[in-house]
Coordinates of C-alpha atoms in Angstrom, one line a residue:
X1 CA 2.4 66.9 4.5
X2 CA 0.0 63.9 3.2
X3 CA 1.3 60.2 3.3
X4 CA 2.9 59.8 -0.1
X5 CA 4.0 56.7 -1.4
X6 CA 8.4 56.7 -1.6
X7 CA 8.5 56.6 -5.4
X8 CA 7.0 60.3 -5.2
X9 CA 9.6 61.8 -3.0
X10 CA 12.2 62.6 -5.9
X11 CA 13.9 65.3 -5.6
X12 CA 12.9 69.1 -5.8
X13 CA 14.5 71.8 -8.0
X14 CA 11.7 73.9 -9.2
X15 CA 8.1 75.2 -7.7
X16 CA 5.6 77.5 -9.7
X17 CA 3.2 79.3 -6.7
X18 CA 0.2 80.0 -7.7
X19 CA -0.1 83.8 -6.4
X20 CA 1.7 87.3 -7.2
X21 CA 5.2 87.2 -6.2
X22 CA 5.7 88.6 -2.8
X23 CA 7.1 92.3 -2.6
X24 CA 10.6 92.5 -0.7
X25 CA 13.4 90.6 -0.4
X26 CA 12.4 89.1 3.2
X27 CA 9.6 86.8 1.7
X28 CA 9.9 83.3 3.4
X29 CA 10.0 82.4 -0.8
X30 CA 13.3 83.8 -1.0
X31 CA 15.1 81.8 1.7
X32 CA 13.5 79.0 0.9
X33 CA 14.7 79.1 -2.6
X34 CA 18.1 80.7 -0.9
X35 CA 18.7 77.9 1.8
X36 CA 18.0 74.9 -0.7
X37 CA 18.9 76.6 -4.4
X38 CA 15.3 76.1 -5.9
X39 CA 14.0 78.1 -8.3
X40 CA 10.7 79.6 -7.4
X41 CA 8.4 81.4 -9.5
X42 CA 5.3 83.1 -9.1
X43 CA 2.1 83.1 -11.3
X44 CA -1.5 84.5 -10.4
X45 CA -4.1 81.3 -11.9
X46 CA -7.1 83.8 -11.6
X47 CA -8.0 87.2 -12.0
X48 CA -11.0 89.1 -10.8
X49 CA -13.2 91.4 -12.5
X50 CA -15.5 93.8 -11.2
X51 CA -19.3 93.5 -11.4
X52 CA -20.7 96.2 -14.0
X53 CA -23.1 98.6 -12.2
X54 CA -25.6 98.2 -14.6
X55 CA -25.2 94.3 -13.2
X56 CA -25.3 95.3 -9.8
X57 CA -28.6 97.0 -10.2
X58 CA -29.9 93.2 -11.1
X59 CA -29.5 92.4 -7.4
X60 CA -31.7 95.3 -6.5
X61 CA -29.6 95.6 -3.0
X62 CA -29.5 98.9 -1.3
X63 CA -26.5 99.4 0.9
X64 CA -27.6 102.2 3.4
X65 CA -30.1 99.5 4.3
X66 CA -27.5 97.4 6.0
X67 CA -26.0 98.7 9.2
X68 CA -22.6 96.8 8.6
X69 CA -20.3 95.3 6.1
X70 CA -18.3 91.9 6.4
X71 CA -14.8 91.9 4.5
X72 CA -13.2 88.8 3.8
X73 CA -10.8 89.7 1.2
X74 CA -8.8 93.1 -0.3
X75 CA -10.2 92.4 -4.0
X76 CA -13.9 92.7 -1.3
X77 CA -12.8 95.9 0.3
X78 CA -11.5 97.8 -3.3
X79 CA -14.4 96.5 -5.8
X80 CA -17.4 97.3 -3.2
X81 CA -16.1 101.0 -2.9
X82 CA -15.6 101.1 -6.2
X83 CA -19.2 100.0 -6.2
X84 CA -20.1 102.6 -3.9
X85 CA -17.9 105.3 -6.2
X86 CA -20.3 104.1 -9.2
X87 CA -23.9 104.9 -7.2
X88 CA -22.4 108.3 -5.3
X89 CA -23.2 106.5 -1.6
X90 CA -21.3 107.3 0.9
X91 CA -20.7 105.2 4.0
X92 CA -22.4 106.7 7.2
X93 CA -20.1 107.1 10.2
X94 CA -22.6 104.7 12.1
X95 CA -21.5 101.5 10.2
X96 CA -20.0 98.2 11.6
X97 CA -17.5 96.6 9.7
X98 CA -16.6 92.7 10.2
X99 CA -12.9 92.2 9.1
X100 CA -11.6 88.6 8.3
X101 CA -8.1 89.9 9.6
X102 CA -5.9 92.1 11.1
X103 CA -4.8 92.8 7.0
X104 CA -8.0 93.0 5.9
X105 CA -8.6 95.9 8.5
X106 CA -5.8 97.7 8.3
X107 CA -6.3 98.0 3.8
X108 CA -9.9 99.3 4.7
X109 CA -8.5 102.2 5.9
X110 CA -7.4 103.2 2.3
X111 CA -11.1 104.3 2.3
X112 CA -12.6 105.6 5.4
X113 CA -11.1 106.8 8.6
X114 CA -11.3 103.4 11.2
X115 CA -13.5 104.2 14.6
X116 CA -12.2 101.2 16.7
X117 CA -15.8 100.6 18.4
X118 CA -17.5 100.1 14.8
X119 CA -14.6 97.6 13.7
X120 CA -14.4 94.1 14.9
X121 CA -11.5 91.9 13.4
X122 CA -11.0 88.6 13.6
X123 CA -7.7 86.7 13.7
X124 CA -7.1 84.8 10.1
X125 CA -10.6 82.7 9.6
X126 CA -14.4 83.7 8.8
X127 CA -15.4 81.4 11.6
X128 CA -12.9 84.2 14.2
X129 CA -15.9 86.2 13.4
X130 CA -18.4 84.0 14.2
X131 CA -18.9 85.1 18.1
X132 CA -19.0 89.0 17.0
X133 CA -22.0 88.2 14.8
X134 CA -23.2 86.4 17.5
X135 CA -22.9 89.7 20.0
X136 CA -24.1 91.4 17.6
X137 CA -26.7 89.0 16.2
X138 CA -29.5 92.4 15.4
X139 CA -27.1 94.0 12.5
X140 CA -28.5 93.8 9.3
X141 CA -25.2 92.1 7.5
X142 CA -24.0 93.0 3.4
X143 CA -21.2 90.4 2.4
X144 CA -19.4 91.8 -0.3
X145 CA -18.1 88.8 -2.5
X146 CA -17.0 87.2 -5.3
X147 CA -19.5 84.5 -7.4
X148 CA -16.7 82.2 -6.2
X149 CA -16.4 82.0 -2.1
X150 CA -16.8 79.4 0.7
X151 CA -20.3 78.5 2.2
X152 CA -19.0 79.6 5.8
X153 CA -20.3 83.1 6.4
X154 CA -24.0 82.9 4.4
X155 CA -23.7 79.4 6.3
X156 CA -23.6 80.7 9.8
X157 CA -26.0 83.7 8.9
X158 CA -28.8 81.2 7.7
X159 CA -28.3 79.1 10.2
X160 CA -28.6 81.5 13.3
X161 CA -31.3 83.5 12.1
X162 CA -29.0 86.7 10.9
X163 CA -30.2 89.3 9.0
X164 CA -27.5 89.2 6.2
X165 CA -27.4 89.8 2.2
X166 CA -24.8 89.0 -0.1
X167 CA -23.9 91.4 -3.2
X168 CA -21.8 89.6 -5.8
X169 CA -19.3 93.0 -6.8
X170 CA -16.7 91.1 -8.9
X171 CA -16.1 87.8 -10.5
X172 CA -13.3 85.5 -9.9
X173 CA -12.0 84.1 -13.4
X174 CA -9.0 81.6 -14.9
X175 CA -6.0 83.5 -15.9
X176 CA -4.6 83.0 -18.9
X177 CA -1.8 80.4 -18.4
X178 CA -1.2 78.8 -22.1
X179 CA 2.6 80.6 -21.9
X180 CA 2.5 77.8 -19.6
X181 CA 2.2 74.7 -21.6
X182 CA 5.5 73.7 -22.4
X183 CA 7.0 74.5 -18.6
X184 CA 7.4 71.7 -15.8
X185 CA 7.6 72.2 -12.3
X186 CA 8.4 69.7 -9.6
X187 CA 6.0 71.4 -7.6
X188 CA 2.8 73.6 -8.3
X189 CA 1.5 75.2 -5.2
X190 CA -2.0 76.3 -4.5
X191 CA -4.2 78.4 -2.2
X192 CA -7.6 78.2 -3.2
X193 CA -9.7 75.8 -5.2
X194 CA -10.5 78.8 -7.8
X195 CA -6.8 78.4 -8.8
X196 CA -7.2 74.2 -9.0
X197 CA -10.1 75.1 -11.5
X198 CA -8.0 77.2 -13.5
X199 CA -5.5 74.9 -14.2
X200 CA -8.3 72.0 -15.3
X201 CA -9.7 75.3 -17.7
X202 CA -5.9 76.2 -18.7
X203 CA -4.8 72.6 -19.0
X204 CA -8.3 70.2 -19.6
X205 CA -5.5 67.5 -20.8
X206 CA -3.1 67.7 -17.6
X207 CA -1.5 65.0 -16.9
X208 CA 0.1 65.0 -13.2
X209 CA 3.2 62.3 -13.7
X210 CA 6.3 63.0 -11.4
X211 CA 4.4 67.0 -10.7
X212 CA 4.1 67.4 -7.1
X213 CA 1.2 69.3 -6.0
X214 CA 1.0 71.4 -2.7
X215 CA -2.5 72.5 -1.3
X216 CA -3.2 74.8 1.5
X217 CA -6.7 75.0 3.3
X218 CA -9.1 71.9 3.9
X219 CA -11.3 73.5 0.6
X220 CA -8.4 73.5 -1.8
X221 CA -7.0 69.9 -0.6
X222 CA -10.0 68.6 -1.3
X223 CA -10.3 70.6 -5.1
X224 CA -7.0 68.3 -6.1
X225 CA -8.6 65.2 -5.0
X226 CA -11.6 65.8 -6.4
X227 CA -9.7 66.0 -10.1
X228 CA -8.2 62.6 -9.3
X229 CA -5.1 64.4 -8.3
X230 CA -2.5 63.2 -6.3
X231 CA -2.3 65.4 -3.3
X232 CA 1.6 65.4 -2.0
X233 CA 1.8 68.1 0.3
X234 CA -0.8 69.8 2.4
X235 CA -0.7 73.1 4.8
X236 CA -1.0 73.7 7.0
X237 CA 0.1 71.3 9.7
X238 CA 0.8 71.4 13.5
X239 CA 4.2 71.8 12.8
X240 CA 4.6 74.1 9.9
X241 CA 1.9 76.8 9.7
X242 CA 2.0 78.3 6.3
X243 CA 3.0 76.9 3.0
X244 CA 6.8 77.7 3.0
X245 CA 7.0 75.2 6.2
X246 CA 4.8 72.5 4.9
X247 CA 7.2 72.7 1.5
X248 CA 10.4 72.7 3.7
X249 CA 9.5 69.4 5.2
X250 CA 9.0 68.0 2.0
X251 CA 12.2 69.3 0.3
X252 CA 14.1 68.1 3.7
X253 CA 12.3 65.0 3.2
X254 CA 12.6 64.5 -1.0
X255 CA 16.0 65.7 -1.4
X256 CA 17.2 63.9 1.5
X257 CA 18.5 66.4 3.6

């Protein structure tokens, strides 16, 4: 949690999480709400739209000239295989796949039969894949991504002279949040710079006031500060690796528990 002044440690009764509502009753957010008698709502602050085939064609990318594909999200997987379907492209059996996490790798099975010797999986972050890239330096990598993405993978590839093509396959846009104009929450929880951007797009005259802001990850935290907003809760923390953990630490202090 960021160091905050005592005057911002007001009791918390409501939280808006800028993500879709998690499935099931075992969500840590459900447990948090029940434990501290909170109102926790969920709302996706961003939306994604596929790049039309005509727009993708302008990028002049030959997918089958690559020997490996890097996936960092489910959105990337869905939109990549949609492009393949549009262009009647079948992925060869020898293609290698580098996935940012187990969840992403598992989702890939929706589209292809996984062959372990062709699959390389990180723990959670892009940096987890760097050792794999180094060991497989001769591959020709394709990186399907959004028009808004982190620089971590492109910077690494360029720095290490690894053949690499970035393919913009979907756009990340601000969702329409106009119905929230008169709704107030004690805490707004963000997970990406795109979510912060959406707040600004939807509410250009947004005044933070007593609203606390929580951010997950350094790039999200930076986006908050870049807008001269106060970052009250920062995750992950050594003793709270999740957003719900960081929120709970803050709530205990703010609600005098």
